[in-house]
Coordinates of C-alpha atoms in Angstrom, one line a residue:
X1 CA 6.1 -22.0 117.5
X2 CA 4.0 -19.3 115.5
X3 CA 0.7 -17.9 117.7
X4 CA -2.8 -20.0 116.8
X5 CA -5.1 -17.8 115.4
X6 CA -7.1 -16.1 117.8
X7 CA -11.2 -16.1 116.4
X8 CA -12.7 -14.7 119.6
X9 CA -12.7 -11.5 121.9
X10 CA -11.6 -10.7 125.4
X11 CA -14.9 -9.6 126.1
X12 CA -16.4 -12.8 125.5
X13 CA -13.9 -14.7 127.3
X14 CA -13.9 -12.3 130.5
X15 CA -18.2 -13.2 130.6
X16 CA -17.3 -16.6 130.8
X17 CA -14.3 -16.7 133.3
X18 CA -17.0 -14.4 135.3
X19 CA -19.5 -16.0 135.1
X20 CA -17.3 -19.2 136.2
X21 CA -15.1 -17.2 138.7
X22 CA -18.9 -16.6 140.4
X23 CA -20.4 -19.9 140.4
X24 CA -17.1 -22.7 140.1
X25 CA -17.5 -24.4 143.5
X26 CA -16.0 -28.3 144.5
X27 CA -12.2 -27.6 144.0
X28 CA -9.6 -27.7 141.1
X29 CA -10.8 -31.1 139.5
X30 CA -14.2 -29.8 139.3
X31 CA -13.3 -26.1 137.9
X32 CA -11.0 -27.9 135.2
X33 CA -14.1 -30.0 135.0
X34 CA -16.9 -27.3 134.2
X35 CA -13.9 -25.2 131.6
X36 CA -13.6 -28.1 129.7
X37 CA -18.0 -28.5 129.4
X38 CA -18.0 -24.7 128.6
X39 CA -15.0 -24.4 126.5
X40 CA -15.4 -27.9 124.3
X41 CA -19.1 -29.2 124.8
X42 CA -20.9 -26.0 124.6
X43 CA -18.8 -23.7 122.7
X44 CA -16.8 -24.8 119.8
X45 CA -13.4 -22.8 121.4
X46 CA -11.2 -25.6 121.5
X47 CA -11.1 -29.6 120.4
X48 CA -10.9 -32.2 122.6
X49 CA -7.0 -32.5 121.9
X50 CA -6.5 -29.0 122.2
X51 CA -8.2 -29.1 125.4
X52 CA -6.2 -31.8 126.9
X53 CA -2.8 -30.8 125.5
X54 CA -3.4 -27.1 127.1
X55 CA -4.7 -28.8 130.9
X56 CA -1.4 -31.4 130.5
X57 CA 0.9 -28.0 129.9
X58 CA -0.8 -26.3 132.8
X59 CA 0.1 -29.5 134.9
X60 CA 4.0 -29.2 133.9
X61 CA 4.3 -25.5 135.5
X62 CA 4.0 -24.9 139.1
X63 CA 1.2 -22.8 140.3
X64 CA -2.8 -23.2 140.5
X65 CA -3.5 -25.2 137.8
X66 CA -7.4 -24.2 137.0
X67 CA -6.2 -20.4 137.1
X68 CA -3.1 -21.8 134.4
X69 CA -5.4 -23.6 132.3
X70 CA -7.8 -20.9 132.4
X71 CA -5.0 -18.1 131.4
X72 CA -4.3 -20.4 128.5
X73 CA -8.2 -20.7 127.0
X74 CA -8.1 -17.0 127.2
X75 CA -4.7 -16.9 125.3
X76 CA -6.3 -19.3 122.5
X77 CA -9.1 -17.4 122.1
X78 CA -8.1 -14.0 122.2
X79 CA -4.6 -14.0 122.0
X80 CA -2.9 -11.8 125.4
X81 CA -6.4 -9.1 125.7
X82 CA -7.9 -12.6 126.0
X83 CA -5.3 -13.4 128.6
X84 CA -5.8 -11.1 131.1
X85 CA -9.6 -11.0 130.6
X86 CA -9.9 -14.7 131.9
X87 CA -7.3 -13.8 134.6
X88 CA -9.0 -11.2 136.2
X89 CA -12.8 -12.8 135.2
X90 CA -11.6 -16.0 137.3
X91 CA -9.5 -14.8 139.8
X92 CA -11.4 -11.6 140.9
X93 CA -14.8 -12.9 142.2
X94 CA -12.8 -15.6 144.8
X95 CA -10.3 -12.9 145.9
X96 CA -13.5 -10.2 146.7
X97 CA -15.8 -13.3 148.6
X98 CA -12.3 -14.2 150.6
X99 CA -11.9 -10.6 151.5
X100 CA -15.4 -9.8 152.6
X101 CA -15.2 -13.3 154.8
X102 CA -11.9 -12.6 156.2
X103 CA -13.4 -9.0 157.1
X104 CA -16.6 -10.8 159.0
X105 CA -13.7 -13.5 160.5
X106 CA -11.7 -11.4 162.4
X107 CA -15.3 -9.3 163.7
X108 CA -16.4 -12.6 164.6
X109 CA -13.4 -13.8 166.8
X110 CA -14.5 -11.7 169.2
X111 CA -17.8 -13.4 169.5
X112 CA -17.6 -16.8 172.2
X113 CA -20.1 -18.7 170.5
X114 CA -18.0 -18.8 167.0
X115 CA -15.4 -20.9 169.0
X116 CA -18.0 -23.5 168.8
X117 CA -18.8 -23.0 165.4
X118 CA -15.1 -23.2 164.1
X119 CA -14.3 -26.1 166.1
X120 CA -17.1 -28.4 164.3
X121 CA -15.7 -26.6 160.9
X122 CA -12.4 -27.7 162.2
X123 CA -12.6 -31.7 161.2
X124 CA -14.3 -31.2 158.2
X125 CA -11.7 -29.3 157.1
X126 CA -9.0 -32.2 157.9
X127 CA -11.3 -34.8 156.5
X128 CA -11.5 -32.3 152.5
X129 CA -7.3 -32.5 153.2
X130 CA -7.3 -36.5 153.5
X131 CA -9.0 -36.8 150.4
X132 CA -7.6 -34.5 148.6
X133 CA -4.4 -36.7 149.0
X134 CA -6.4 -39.7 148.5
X135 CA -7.5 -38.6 145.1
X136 CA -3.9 -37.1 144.1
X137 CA -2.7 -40.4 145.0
X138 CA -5.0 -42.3 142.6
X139 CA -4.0 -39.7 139.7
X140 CA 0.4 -39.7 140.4
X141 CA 0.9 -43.5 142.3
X142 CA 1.4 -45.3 139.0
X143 CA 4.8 -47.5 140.7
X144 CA 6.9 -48.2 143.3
X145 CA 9.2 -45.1 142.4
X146 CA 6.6 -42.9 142.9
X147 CA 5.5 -44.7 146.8
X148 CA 9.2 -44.5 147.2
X149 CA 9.3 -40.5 146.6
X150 CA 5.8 -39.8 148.7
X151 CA 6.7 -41.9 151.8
X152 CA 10.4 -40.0 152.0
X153 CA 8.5 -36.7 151.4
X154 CA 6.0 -37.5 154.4
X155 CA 9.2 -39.1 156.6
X156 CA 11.2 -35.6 156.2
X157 CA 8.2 -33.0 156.0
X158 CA 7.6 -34.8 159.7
X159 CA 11.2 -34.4 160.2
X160 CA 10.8 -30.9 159.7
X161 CA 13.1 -31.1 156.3
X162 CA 12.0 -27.8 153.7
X163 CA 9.3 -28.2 151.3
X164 CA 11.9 -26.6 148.9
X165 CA 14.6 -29.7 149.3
X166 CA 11.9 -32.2 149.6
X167 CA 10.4 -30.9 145.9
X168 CA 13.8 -30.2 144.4
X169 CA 14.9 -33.9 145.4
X170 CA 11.2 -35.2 143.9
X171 CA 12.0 -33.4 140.8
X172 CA 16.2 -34.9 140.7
X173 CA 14.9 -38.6 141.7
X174 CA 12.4 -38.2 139.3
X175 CA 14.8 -37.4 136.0
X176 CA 16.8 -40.0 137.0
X177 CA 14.2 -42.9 136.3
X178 CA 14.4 -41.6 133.0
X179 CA 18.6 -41.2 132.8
X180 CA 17.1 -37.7 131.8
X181 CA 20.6 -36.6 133.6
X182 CA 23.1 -39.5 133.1
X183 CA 22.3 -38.8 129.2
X184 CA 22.5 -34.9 129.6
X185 CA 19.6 -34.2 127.4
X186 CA 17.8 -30.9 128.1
X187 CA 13.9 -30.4 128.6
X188 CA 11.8 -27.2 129.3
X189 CA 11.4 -27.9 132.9
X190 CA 14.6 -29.3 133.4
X191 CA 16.0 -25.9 135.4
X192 CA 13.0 -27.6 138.4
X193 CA 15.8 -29.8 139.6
X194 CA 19.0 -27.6 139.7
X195 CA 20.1 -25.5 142.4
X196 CA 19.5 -22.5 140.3
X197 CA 15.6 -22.9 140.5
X198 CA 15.8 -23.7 144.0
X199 CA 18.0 -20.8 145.2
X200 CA 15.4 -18.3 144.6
X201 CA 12.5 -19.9 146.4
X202 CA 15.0 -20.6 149.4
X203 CA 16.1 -16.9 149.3
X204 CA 12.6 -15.7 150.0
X205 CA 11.6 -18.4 152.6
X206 CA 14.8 -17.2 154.5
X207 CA 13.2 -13.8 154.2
X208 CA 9.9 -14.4 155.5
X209 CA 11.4 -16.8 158.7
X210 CA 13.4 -13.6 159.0
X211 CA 11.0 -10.9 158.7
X212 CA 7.7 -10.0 161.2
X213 CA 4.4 -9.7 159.3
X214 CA 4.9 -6.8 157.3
X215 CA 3.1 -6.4 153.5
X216 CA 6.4 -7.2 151.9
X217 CA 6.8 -10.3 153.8
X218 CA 3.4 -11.5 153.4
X219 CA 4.1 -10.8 149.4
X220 CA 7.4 -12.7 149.3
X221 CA 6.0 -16.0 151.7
X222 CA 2.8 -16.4 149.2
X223 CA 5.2 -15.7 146.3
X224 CA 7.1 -18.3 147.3
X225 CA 4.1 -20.8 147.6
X226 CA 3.0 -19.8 144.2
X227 CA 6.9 -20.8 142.3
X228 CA 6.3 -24.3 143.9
X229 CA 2.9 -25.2 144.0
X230 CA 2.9 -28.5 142.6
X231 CA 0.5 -31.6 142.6
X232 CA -3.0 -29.9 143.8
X233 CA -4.0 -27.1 145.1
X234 CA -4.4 -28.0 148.5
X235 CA -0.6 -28.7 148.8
X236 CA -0.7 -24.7 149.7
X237 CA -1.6 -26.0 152.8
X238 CA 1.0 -27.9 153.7
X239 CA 3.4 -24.6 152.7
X240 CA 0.6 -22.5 154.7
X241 CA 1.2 -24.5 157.8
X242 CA 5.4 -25.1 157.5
X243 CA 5.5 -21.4 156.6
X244 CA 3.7 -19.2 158.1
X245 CA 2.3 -21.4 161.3
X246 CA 5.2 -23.5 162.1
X247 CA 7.9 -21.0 160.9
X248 CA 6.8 -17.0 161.0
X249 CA 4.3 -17.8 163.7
X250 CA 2.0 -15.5 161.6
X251 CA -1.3 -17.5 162.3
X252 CA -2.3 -20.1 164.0
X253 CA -3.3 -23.6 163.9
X254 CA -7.0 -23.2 164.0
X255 CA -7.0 -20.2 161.9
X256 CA -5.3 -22.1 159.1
X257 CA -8.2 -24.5 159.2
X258 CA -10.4 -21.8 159.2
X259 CA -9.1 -20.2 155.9
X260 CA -9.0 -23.7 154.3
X261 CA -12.6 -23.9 155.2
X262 CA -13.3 -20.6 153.9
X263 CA -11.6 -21.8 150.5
X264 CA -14.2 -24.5 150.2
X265 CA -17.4 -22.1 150.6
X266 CA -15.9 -19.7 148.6
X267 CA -16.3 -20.0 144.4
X268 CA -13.2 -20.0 142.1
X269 CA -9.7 -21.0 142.6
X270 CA -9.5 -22.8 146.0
X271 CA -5.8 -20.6 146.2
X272 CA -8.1 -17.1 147.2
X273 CA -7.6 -18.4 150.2
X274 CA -4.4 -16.8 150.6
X275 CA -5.9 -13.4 150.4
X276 CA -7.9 -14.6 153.9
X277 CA -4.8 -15.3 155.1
X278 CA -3.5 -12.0 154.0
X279 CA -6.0 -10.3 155.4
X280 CA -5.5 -11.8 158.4
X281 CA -1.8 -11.3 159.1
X282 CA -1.4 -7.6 157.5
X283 CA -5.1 -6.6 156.9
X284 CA -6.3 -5.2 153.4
X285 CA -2.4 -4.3 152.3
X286 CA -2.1 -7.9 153.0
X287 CA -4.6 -9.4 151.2
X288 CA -3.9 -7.6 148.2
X289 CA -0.3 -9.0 148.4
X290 CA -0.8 -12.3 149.2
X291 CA -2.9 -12.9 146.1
X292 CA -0.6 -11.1 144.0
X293 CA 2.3 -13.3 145.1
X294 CA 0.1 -16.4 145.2
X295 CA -1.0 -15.6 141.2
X296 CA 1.7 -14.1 139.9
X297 CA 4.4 -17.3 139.2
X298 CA 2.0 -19.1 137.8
X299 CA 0.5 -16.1 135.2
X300 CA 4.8 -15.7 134.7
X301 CA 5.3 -19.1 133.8
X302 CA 2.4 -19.5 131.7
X303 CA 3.2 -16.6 129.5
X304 CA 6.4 -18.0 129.5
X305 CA 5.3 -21.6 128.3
X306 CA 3.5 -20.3 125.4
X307 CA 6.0 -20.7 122.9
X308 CA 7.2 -23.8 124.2
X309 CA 3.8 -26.0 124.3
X310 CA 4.4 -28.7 122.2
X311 CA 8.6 -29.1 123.5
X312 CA 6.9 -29.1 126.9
X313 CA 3.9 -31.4 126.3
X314 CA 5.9 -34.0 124.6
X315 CA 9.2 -34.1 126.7
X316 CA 9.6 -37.7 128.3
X317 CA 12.0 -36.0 130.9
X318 CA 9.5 -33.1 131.3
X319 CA 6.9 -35.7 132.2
X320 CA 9.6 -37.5 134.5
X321 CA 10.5 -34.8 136.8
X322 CA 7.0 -33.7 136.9
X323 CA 5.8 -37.0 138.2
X324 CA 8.7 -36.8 140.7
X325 CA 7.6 -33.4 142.2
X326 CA 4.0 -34.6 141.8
X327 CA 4.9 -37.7 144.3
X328 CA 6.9 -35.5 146.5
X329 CA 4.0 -33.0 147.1
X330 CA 1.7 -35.8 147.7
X331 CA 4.2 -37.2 150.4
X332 CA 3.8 -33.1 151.4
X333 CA -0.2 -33.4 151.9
X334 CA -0.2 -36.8 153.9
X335 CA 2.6 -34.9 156.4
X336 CA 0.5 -31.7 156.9
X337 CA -2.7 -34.1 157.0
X338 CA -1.3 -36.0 160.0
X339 CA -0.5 -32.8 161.6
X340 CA -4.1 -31.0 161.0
X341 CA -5.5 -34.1 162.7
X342 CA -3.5 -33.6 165.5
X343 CA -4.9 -30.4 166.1
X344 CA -8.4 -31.0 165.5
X345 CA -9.2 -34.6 166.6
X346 CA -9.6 -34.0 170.1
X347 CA -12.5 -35.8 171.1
X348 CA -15.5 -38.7 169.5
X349 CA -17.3 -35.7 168.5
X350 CA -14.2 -34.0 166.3
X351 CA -13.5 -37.7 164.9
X352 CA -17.1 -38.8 164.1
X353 CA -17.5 -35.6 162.0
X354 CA -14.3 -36.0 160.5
X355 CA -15.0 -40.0 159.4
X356 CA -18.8 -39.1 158.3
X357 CA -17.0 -36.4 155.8
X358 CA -14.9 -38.6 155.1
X359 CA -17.5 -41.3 154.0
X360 CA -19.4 -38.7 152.3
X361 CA -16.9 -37.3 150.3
X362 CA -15.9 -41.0 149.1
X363 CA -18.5 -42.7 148.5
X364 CA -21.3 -40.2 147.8
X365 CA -18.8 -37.8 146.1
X366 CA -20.6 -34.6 148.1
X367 CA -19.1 -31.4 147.4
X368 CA -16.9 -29.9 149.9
X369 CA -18.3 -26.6 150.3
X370 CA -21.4 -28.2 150.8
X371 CA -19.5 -30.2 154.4
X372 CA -18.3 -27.2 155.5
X373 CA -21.5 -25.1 155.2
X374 CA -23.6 -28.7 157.1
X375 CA -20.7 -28.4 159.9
X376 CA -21.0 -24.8 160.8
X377 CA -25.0 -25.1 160.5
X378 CA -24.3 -28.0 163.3
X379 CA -21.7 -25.8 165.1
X380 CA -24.7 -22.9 165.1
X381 CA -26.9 -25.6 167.1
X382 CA -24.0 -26.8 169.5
X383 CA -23.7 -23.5 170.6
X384 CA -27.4 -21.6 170.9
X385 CA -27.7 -25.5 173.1
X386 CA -24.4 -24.8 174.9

């Protein structure tokens, strides 16, 4: 397809995407949330239609999908300056704020009283998990195909079964409802359910399982996580957790709640919260390549969807194997939910903070970053009492 015409600038789109990348809290639904207010409602960048064909293209590529769509509002405003304005706008500000908190983490590990403090962060944490699945549940569940596909992810991801094969199946079971491969027609995503796709993916887990926590390892486990981050964004936990908890043994259980935590105080794309972990396994080298390897996939395949929009928005087998990866990495979330509990419901007090979140984020809707800040301010009290 020929390039729309491009009416703005890159600087105009990189004040925006700051401004945004600065003050964006609540998660991916609410980021896609305040673009589409800025970019529709109060500036006349893009139609309604435009808008929702460019978020439903962002949701047919794997990787962060609030960093995609905003990569693609740049694009359509500014052509590829306006690119790489909204990339580094949006994506900066989180990565910086994840840095400096992973910098004041690791000085505060060595403090007793921040034990306390972490451990009533701790259930919050899995409580902002549970509902994320909750809601990605609402959006994908739309038959019994798709309960089949999340309850045989969770059943092998508790088996101990790759998140690699448990997508890659997703993705097959999924074209299939649609005889997408009994009829051998051909769609833009269709290379998400052969081996080839797969094969790379698999090559670098094997590397990182392989490897000790060096800067290229940290790079090749979070670009890994970037080539198959489907569904939401906190399905990087459940890769976080298989990967580099269960697997390398890089961090630890409670750490990996931390940085989740951190991710919810933290403005911007909710996947900065690699660079904590960076930071954490391999320092500043670290950081800096965990969020390039977390960012990169998805900037790839979004300049590589470009010229393919409309093929990719309007392909029935697209939308099929989508959905099948989509119910696959819910099945992902419930597993690595179950096992976050595990950790950090130990006692009433863990569960009644996890089940008042819980109620809170429900039925009152309260931000997440706004439970995480409320439980550390009750972890401060518990231990200045204890």
């Amino acid at each position: 397809m020929a390039d729309p015409p491009h009416p703005g600038s890159a600087r105009e789109v990189a004040r925006l995407f700051l401004r945004l990348g600065l003050t964006a809290f609540g998660g991916p639904a609410a980021h896609m949330a305040l673009m589409y207010d800025q970019v529709v409602r109060r500036r006349p960048w893009l139609t309604d239609a435009e808008f929702a064909d460019l978020l439903g293209a962002s949701n047919l590529i794997p990787g962060p999908t609030s960093t995609e769509l905003a990569l693609h509002v740049g694009y359509r405003r500014a052509g590829w300056p306006g690119f790489l304005a909204a990339a580094m706008a949006w994506i900066l500000p989180a990565v910086v704020v994840s840095l400096a908190l992973g910098v004041v983490y690791v000085t505060a590990g060595s403090i007793p009283e921040s034990a306390v403090i972490l451990a009533s962060v701790a259930p919050i944490v899995v409580a902002i998990v549970a509902h994320a699945a909750v809601l990605l549940g609402r959006s994908i569940v739309n038959g019994w195909v798709a309960v089949a596909i999340a309850l045989a992810a969770t059943v092998s991801s508790l088996a101990g079964v790759t998140e690699i094969a448990i997508l890659g199946a997703g993705a097959i079971v999924g074209l299939t409802t649609v005889g997408g491969l009994r009829r051998g027609h051909r769609s833009p995503v269709e290379a998400l359910a052969t081996p080839a796709a797969i094969e790379l993916p698999a090559a670098l887990a094997g590397a990182v399982a392989a490897g000790a926590a060096s800067v290229g390892g940290v790079f090749l486990a979070f670009l890994k996580i970037g080539a198959l981050l489907f569904g939401s964004g906190y399905v990087l936990v459940a890769f976080l957790r298989s990967d580099l908890v269960l697997g390398a043994g890089w961090i630890t259980e409670r750490q990996l709640l931390d940085a989740v935590a951190v991710g919810q105080v933290t403005p911007g794309p909710v996947s900065s919260t690699a660079t904590f972990v960076g930071y954490l396994v391999a320092g500043v080298p670290g950081a800096v390549a965990a969020t390039l390897g977390i960012f990169l996939p998805g900037a790839l395949f979004v300049a590589a969807s470009i010229p393919i929009l409309p093929r990719l928005a309007n392909s029935p087998i697209a939308r099929a194997a989508l959905d099948g990866v989509n119910a696959a990495a819910l099945g992902l979330l419930v597993a690595v939910t179950a096992g976050l509990a595990r950790g950090a419901l130990v006692d009433g007090v863990s569960i009644g903070l996890a089940a008042v979140a819980a109620i809170l984020l429900l039925v009152w809707r309260v931000a997440p970053g706004w439970l995480v800040l409320g439980a550390a301010a009750i972890g401060v009290v518990r231990a200045l009492a204890g």
